């Protein structure tokens, strides 16, 4: 009951448009949902997170939504730029035991 | 603030060798994780420590992989003996109450 599903695996968007990545989780006790961005040759870096007592969080062009009933959470990148091109991982955590999605390769075309 | 540090950054080993990877977590973090990352398998958990106690030893990785945490500021991951399929990036991460931060990783190549 710990699997995290992440879709899509590859996302190609035009510069300036928005991009959305969706994840679902199985463990209803999960209470923390971080998102990581990983650029080639680099380690994953935490870019935004949301805790289970919130439904929405926004920072610097990133929006995360959490639907606990549906056990679904999502990342929305507004006004994408070529620098947003990277691999993005979602994760769900319960008591610091964290489970990652398989990642989404985002390609922002100029 | 020092983040998670890992050494070495790159390691090349011959098949059958023993290699030891090192990690220093963020000061004050109680949880430490070792992951292996490949393009095919993605992020795979190898070991998980909480307050230096081994909470999870990665199941299928028990055979040749051994992680240790002798004190709260240092952990090692030993692979013995190495096989070419072990070629991957090995990531160490630590977390406090919520946020988990990754180290820069060690890229291991086994010939």
mmCIF file of C-alpha atoms in Angstrom:
data_model
loop_
_atom_site.group_PDB
_atom_site.id
_atom_site.type_symbol
_atom_site.label_atom_id
_atom_site.label_comp_id
_atom_site.label_asym_id
_atom_site.label_seq_id
_atom_site.Cartn_x
_atom_site.Cartn_y
_atom_site.Cartn_z
ATOM 1 C CA UNK A 1 0.000 0.000 0.000
ATOM 2 C CA UNK A 2 2.875 2.385 -0.546
ATOM 3 C CA UNK A 3 3.100 2.700 -4.307
ATOM 4 C CA UNK A 4 3.222 6.146 -5.877
ATOM 5 C CA UNK A 5 2.120 6.393 -9.493
ATOM 6 C CA UNK A 6 3.308 9.380 -11.534
ATOM 7 C CA UNK A 7 2.082 10.473 -14.935
ATOM 8 C CA UNK A 8 2.984 11.313 -17.572
ATOM 9 C CA UNK A 9 6.454 9.840 -17.925
ATOM 10 C CA UNK A 10 7.323 12.372 -20.634
ATOM 11 C CA UNK A 11 5.775 15.812 -21.059
ATOM 12 C CA UNK A 12 6.581 18.151 -23.927
ATOM 13 C CA UNK A 13 5.244 21.694 -23.791
ATOM 14 C CA UNK A 14 5.815 24.956 -25.596
ATOM 15 C CA UNK A 15 7.661 27.706 -23.767
ATOM 16 C CA UNK A 16 5.207 29.958 -21.961
ATOM 17 C CA UNK A 17 2.524 27.326 -21.566
ATOM 18 C CA UNK A 18 1.742 25.471 -18.351
ATOM 19 C CA UNK A 19 2.744 21.919 -17.461
ATOM 20 C CA UNK A 20 0.974 19.553 -15.092
ATOM 21 C CA UNK A 21 2.236 16.377 -13.479
ATOM 22 C CA UNK A 22 -0.076 14.083 -11.551
ATOM 23 C CA UNK A 23 0.611 11.548 -8.834
ATOM 24 C CA UNK A 24 -1.520 9.142 -6.852
ATOM 25 C CA UNK A 25 -0.661 7.301 -3.667
ATOM 26 C CA UNK A 26 -2.136 4.353 -1.818
ATOM 27 C CA UNK A 27 -1.420 4.883 1.870
ATOM 28 C CA UNK A 28 -4.053 7.166 3.362
ATOM 29 C CA UNK A 29 -1.692 7.823 6.291
ATOM 30 C CA UNK A 30 0.726 9.684 4.000
ATOM 31 C CA UNK A 31 1.063 13.209 5.325
ATOM 32 C CA UNK A 32 3.845 14.893 3.402
ATOM 33 C CA UNK A 33 4.230 15.274 -0.353
ATOM 34 C CA UNK A 34 7.460 16.754 -1.717
ATOM 35 C CA UNK A 35 8.374 17.421 -5.330
ATOM 36 C CA UNK A 36 11.922 17.192 -6.624
ATOM 37 C CA UNK A 37 13.565 18.541 -9.766
ATOM 38 C CA UNK A 38 16.576 16.722 -11.118
ATOM 39 C CA UNK A 39 18.747 18.113 -13.890
ATOM 40 C CA UNK A 40 21.178 15.930 -15.841
ATOM 41 C CA UNK A 41 24.179 14.987 -13.729
ATOM 42 C CA UNK A 42 22.723 16.608 -10.635
ATOM 43 C CA UNK A 43 21.023 15.263 -7.526
ATOM 44 C CA UNK A 44 17.262 15.690 -6.991
ATOM 45 C CA UNK A 45 16.483 19.037 -5.417
ATOM 46 C CA UNK A 46 13.408 19.804 -3.348
ATOM 47 C CA UNK A 47 11.424 22.515 -5.111
ATOM 48 C CA UNK A 48 8.082 22.569 -3.318
ATOM 49 C CA UNK A 49 6.165 20.449 -0.862
ATOM 50 C CA UNK A 50 2.747 20.233 0.721
ATOM 51 C CA UNK A 51 1.551 18.717 3.965
ATOM 52 C CA UNK A 52 -1.697 16.907 4.513
ATOM 53 C CA UNK A 53 -3.296 19.828 6.343
ATOM 54 C CA UNK A 54 -3.274 21.880 3.133
ATOM 55 C CA UNK A 55 -5.009 21.577 -0.220
ATOM 56 C CA UNK A 56 -2.999 24.094 -2.207
ATOM 57 C CA UNK A 57 0.406 25.716 -2.061
ATOM 58 C CA UNK A 58 2.044 28.147 -4.450
ATOM 59 C CA UNK A 59 5.551 29.484 -4.768
ATOM 60 C CA UNK A 60 7.496 31.088 -7.613
ATOM 61 C CA UNK A 61 5.477 29.805 -10.558
ATOM 62 C CA UNK A 62 4.825 26.416 -8.958
ATOM 63 C CA UNK A 63 1.471 25.247 -7.663
ATOM 64 C CA UNK A 64 0.823 21.988 -5.854
ATOM 65 C CA UNK A 65 -2.621 20.632 -5.192
ATOM 66 C CA UNK A 66 -3.560 17.852 -2.807
ATOM 67 C CA UNK A 67 -6.817 15.885 -2.852
ATOM 68 C CA UNK A 68 -6.687 13.585 0.151
ATOM 69 C CA UNK A 69 -10.010 11.923 -0.582
ATOM 70 C CA UNK A 70 -8.849 10.870 -4.018
ATOM 71 C CA UNK A 71 -5.268 10.307 -2.774
ATOM 72 C CA UNK A 72 -4.030 12.442 -5.597
ATOM 73 C CA UNK A 73 -1.615 15.341 -5.790
ATOM 74 C CA UNK A 74 -0.266 17.375 -8.637
ATOM 75 C CA UNK A 75 2.374 19.886 -9.653
ATOM 76 C CA UNK A 76 1.575 22.724 -12.007
ATOM 77 C CA UNK A 77 4.268 24.845 -13.566
ATOM 78 C CA UNK A 78 2.915 28.097 -14.973
ATOM 79 C CA UNK A 79 4.666 29.997 -17.775
ATOM 80 C CA UNK A 80 7.257 27.285 -18.448
ATOM 81 C CA UNK A 81 10.765 28.258 -19.514
ATOM 82 C CA UNK A 82 13.529 26.180 -21.151
ATOM 83 C CA UNK A 83 15.247 26.122 -17.742
ATOM 84 C CA UNK A 84 12.318 24.140 -16.388
ATOM 85 C CA UNK A 85 13.332 21.209 -18.584
ATOM 86 C CA UNK A 86 14.340 18.431 -16.185
ATOM 87 C CA UNK A 87 13.165 15.259 -14.529
ATOM 88 C CA UNK A 88 10.537 15.799 -11.854
ATOM 89 C CA UNK A 89 9.778 13.330 -9.069
ATOM 90 C CA UNK A 90 6.795 13.313 -6.755
ATOM 91 C CA UNK A 91 6.886 11.519 -3.433
ATOM 92 C CA UNK A 92 4.570 10.600 -0.595
ATOM 93 C CA UNK A 93 5.775 10.229 2.943
ATOM 94 C CA UNK A 94 4.390 8.728 6.119
ATOM 95 C CA UNK A 95 6.447 9.088 9.275
ATOM 96 C CA UNK A 96 9.529 9.870 7.166
ATOM 97 C CA UNK A 97 9.193 6.687 5.136
ATOM 98 C CA UNK A 98 9.149 8.217 1.662
ATOM 99 C CA UNK A 99 8.096 6.666 -1.636
ATOM 100 C CA UNK A 100 8.919 8.149 -5.004
ATOM 101 C CA UNK A 101 7.121 8.168 -8.307
ATOM 102 C CA UNK A 102 9.010 7.030 -11.378
ATOM 103 C CA UNK A 103 9.565 10.574 -12.597
ATOM 104 C CA UNK A 104 8.364 12.822 -15.420
ATOM 105 C CA UNK A 105 10.764 14.092 -18.036
ATOM 106 C CA UNK A 106 9.630 17.643 -18.825
ATOM 107 C CA UNK A 107 10.819 19.138 -22.101
ATOM 108 C CA UNK A 108 10.083 22.811 -22.679
ATOM 109 C CA UNK A 109 10.449 23.712 -26.342
ATOM 110 C CA UNK A 110 11.499 27.288 -27.196
ATOM 111 C CA UNK B 1 24.458 25.414 6.196
ATOM 112 C CA UNK B 2 26.187 22.289 5.004
ATOM 113 C CA UNK B 3 23.938 19.999 3.028
ATOM 114 C CA UNK B 4 24.365 16.261 2.637
ATOM 115 C CA UNK B 5 27.888 15.415 1.546
ATOM 116 C CA UNK B 6 29.003 12.286 -0.255
ATOM 117 C CA UNK B 7 32.400 10.949 -1.202
ATOM 118 C CA UNK B 8 33.762 10.015 -3.581
ATOM 119 C CA UNK B 9 31.826 11.704 -6.385
ATOM 120 C CA UNK B 10 33.032 9.133 -8.890
ATOM 121 C CA UNK B 11 34.262 5.585 -8.411
ATOM 122 C CA UNK B 12 35.480 3.052 -10.935
ATOM 123 C CA UNK B 13 35.821 -0.532 -9.756
ATOM 124 C CA UNK B 14 36.748 -3.858 -11.262
ATOM 125 C CA UNK B 15 34.203 -6.647 -10.990
ATOM 126 C CA UNK B 16 34.625 -8.421 -7.657
ATOM 127 C CA UNK B 17 36.147 -5.476 -5.830
ATOM 128 C CA UNK B 18 34.865 -4.068 -2.550
ATOM 129 C CA UNK B 19 33.932 -0.428 -2.548
ATOM 130 C CA UNK B 20 32.831 1.838 0.279
ATOM 131 C CA UNK B 21 30.774 4.949 -0.267
ATOM 132 C CA UNK B 22 30.529 7.613 2.414
ATOM 133 C CA UNK B 23 27.825 10.042 3.462
ATOM 134 C CA UNK B 24 27.511 12.831 5.994
ATOM 135 C CA UNK B 25 23.903 13.878 6.639
ATOM 136 C CA UNK B 26 22.680 17.367 7.424
ATOM 137 C CA UNK B 27 23.537 18.150 11.017
ATOM 138 C CA UNK B 28 20.578 17.456 13.281
ATOM 139 C CA UNK B 29 18.748 15.187 10.853
ATOM 140 C CA UNK B 30 17.677 11.902 12.417
ATOM 141 C CA UNK B 31 16.867 9.927 9.280
ATOM 142 C CA UNK B 32 19.322 8.811 6.627
ATOM 143 C CA UNK B 33 18.581 7.026 3.390
ATOM 144 C CA UNK B 34 20.681 5.316 0.745
ATOM 145 C CA UNK B 35 19.227 5.058 -2.768
ATOM 146 C CA UNK B 36 20.423 3.724 -6.066
ATOM 147 C CA UNK B 37 19.346 5.564 -9.197
ATOM 148 C CA UNK B 38 19.396 4.166 -12.712
ATOM 149 C CA UNK B 39 17.525 5.211 -15.833
ATOM 150 C CA UNK B 40 15.736 1.890 -15.997
ATOM 151 C CA UNK B 41 14.819 1.329 -12.341
ATOM 152 C CA UNK B 42 14.582 4.910 -11.161
ATOM 153 C CA UNK B 43 15.135 5.548 -7.455
ATOM 154 C CA UNK B 44 15.491 2.351 -5.404
ATOM 155 C CA UNK B 45 15.777 2.401 -1.623
ATOM 156 C CA UNK B 46 18.771 0.457 -0.323
ATOM 157 C CA UNK B 47 18.765 1.313 3.379
ATOM 158 C CA UNK B 48 17.009 3.567 5.857
ATOM 159 C CA UNK B 49 18.292 4.574 9.304
ATOM 160 C CA UNK B 50 16.410 6.379 12.010
ATOM 161 C CA UNK B 51 18.546 7.724 14.846
ATOM 162 C CA UNK B 52 21.322 5.370 13.709
ATOM 163 C CA UNK B 53 19.082 2.301 13.880
ATOM 164 C CA UNK B 54 18.563 0.340 10.692
ATOM 165 C CA UNK B 55 14.875 0.512 9.837
ATOM 166 C CA UNK B 56 14.985 -1.038 6.397
ATOM 167 C CA UNK B 57 17.724 -2.926 4.651
ATOM 168 C CA UNK B 58 16.353 -2.889 1.127
ATOM 169 C CA UNK B 59 15.252 -6.510 0.832
ATOM 170 C CA UNK B 60 16.705 -7.652 -2.469
ATOM 171 C CA UNK B 61 19.834 -5.612 -1.870
ATOM 172 C CA UNK B 62 20.817 -7.351 1.374
ATOM 173 C CA UNK B 63 23.056 -9.849 -0.307
ATOM 174 C CA UNK B 64 26.026 -7.695 -1.331
ATOM 175 C CA UNK B 65 25.049 -4.289 0.030
ATOM 176 C CA UNK B 66 25.664 -3.291 3.611
ATOM 177 C CA UNK B 67 24.975 0.138 5.048
ATOM 178 C CA UNK B 68 26.215 1.185 8.438
ATOM 179 C CA UNK B 69 25.777 4.246 10.596
ATOM 180 C CA UNK B 70 28.244 4.195 13.479
ATOM 181 C CA UNK B 71 27.435 7.727 14.565
ATOM 182 C CA UNK B 72 24.789 10.303 13.789
ATOM 183 C CA UNK B 73 27.020 12.219 11.404
ATOM 184 C CA UNK B 74 28.469 9.501 9.194
ATOM 185 C CA UNK B 75 27.255 6.537 7.215
ATOM 186 C CA UNK B 76 28.867 4.096 4.815
ATOM 187 C CA UNK B 77 27.541 1.853 2.103
ATOM 188 C CA UNK B 78 29.691 -1.158 1.283
ATOM 189 C CA UNK B 79 29.197 -3.158 -1.893
ATOM 190 C CA UNK B 80 30.996 -6.493 -1.800
ATOM 191 C CA UNK B 81 31.676 -7.944 -4.301
ATOM 192 C CA UNK B 82 30.781 -5.452 -6.999
ATOM 193 C CA UNK B 83 29.160 -6.542 -10.250
ATOM 194 C CA UNK B 84 28.779 -4.595 -13.511
ATOM 195 C CA UNK B 85 25.028 -4.312 -12.889
ATOM 196 C CA UNK B 86 25.839 -2.212 -9.808
ATOM 197 C CA UNK B 87 26.878 0.651 -12.086
ATOM 198 C CA UNK B 88 24.598 3.505 -11.078
ATOM 199 C CA UNK B 89 24.422 6.729 -9.125
ATOM 200 C CA UNK B 90 24.217 6.150 -5.373
ATOM 201 C CA UNK B 91 22.397 8.883 -3.529
ATOM 202 C CA UNK B 92 22.405 9.541 0.172
ATOM 203 C CA UNK B 93 19.631 11.659 1.677
ATOM 204 C CA UNK B 94 18.762 12.863 5.141
ATOM 205 C CA UNK B 95 15.637 14.317 6.631
ATOM 206 C CA UNK B 96 14.499 16.095 9.727
ATOM 207 C CA UNK B 97 10.840 16.265 10.609
ATOM 208 C CA UNK B 98 9.660 16.491 7.028
ATOM 209 C CA UNK B 99 11.993 17.658 4.288
ATOM 210 C CA UNK B 100 14.386 15.172 2.740
ATOM 211 C CA UNK B 101 17.525 16.481 1.077
ATOM 212 C CA UNK B 102 19.773 14.572 -1.275
ATOM 213 C CA UNK B 103 23.533 14.557 -1.446
ATOM 214 C CA UNK B 104 25.351 15.070 -4.764
ATOM 215 C CA UNK B 105 25.640 11.332 -5.325
ATOM 216 C CA UNK B 106 28.450 8.938 -6.166
ATOM 217 C CA UNK B 107 28.601 7.709 -9.737
ATOM 218 C CA UNK B 108 29.848 4.111 -9.632
ATOM 219 C CA UNK B 109 31.100 2.333 -12.719
ATOM 220 C CA UNK B 110 31.912 -1.370 -12.412
ATOM 221 C CA UNK B 111 33.952 -2.777 -15.265
#
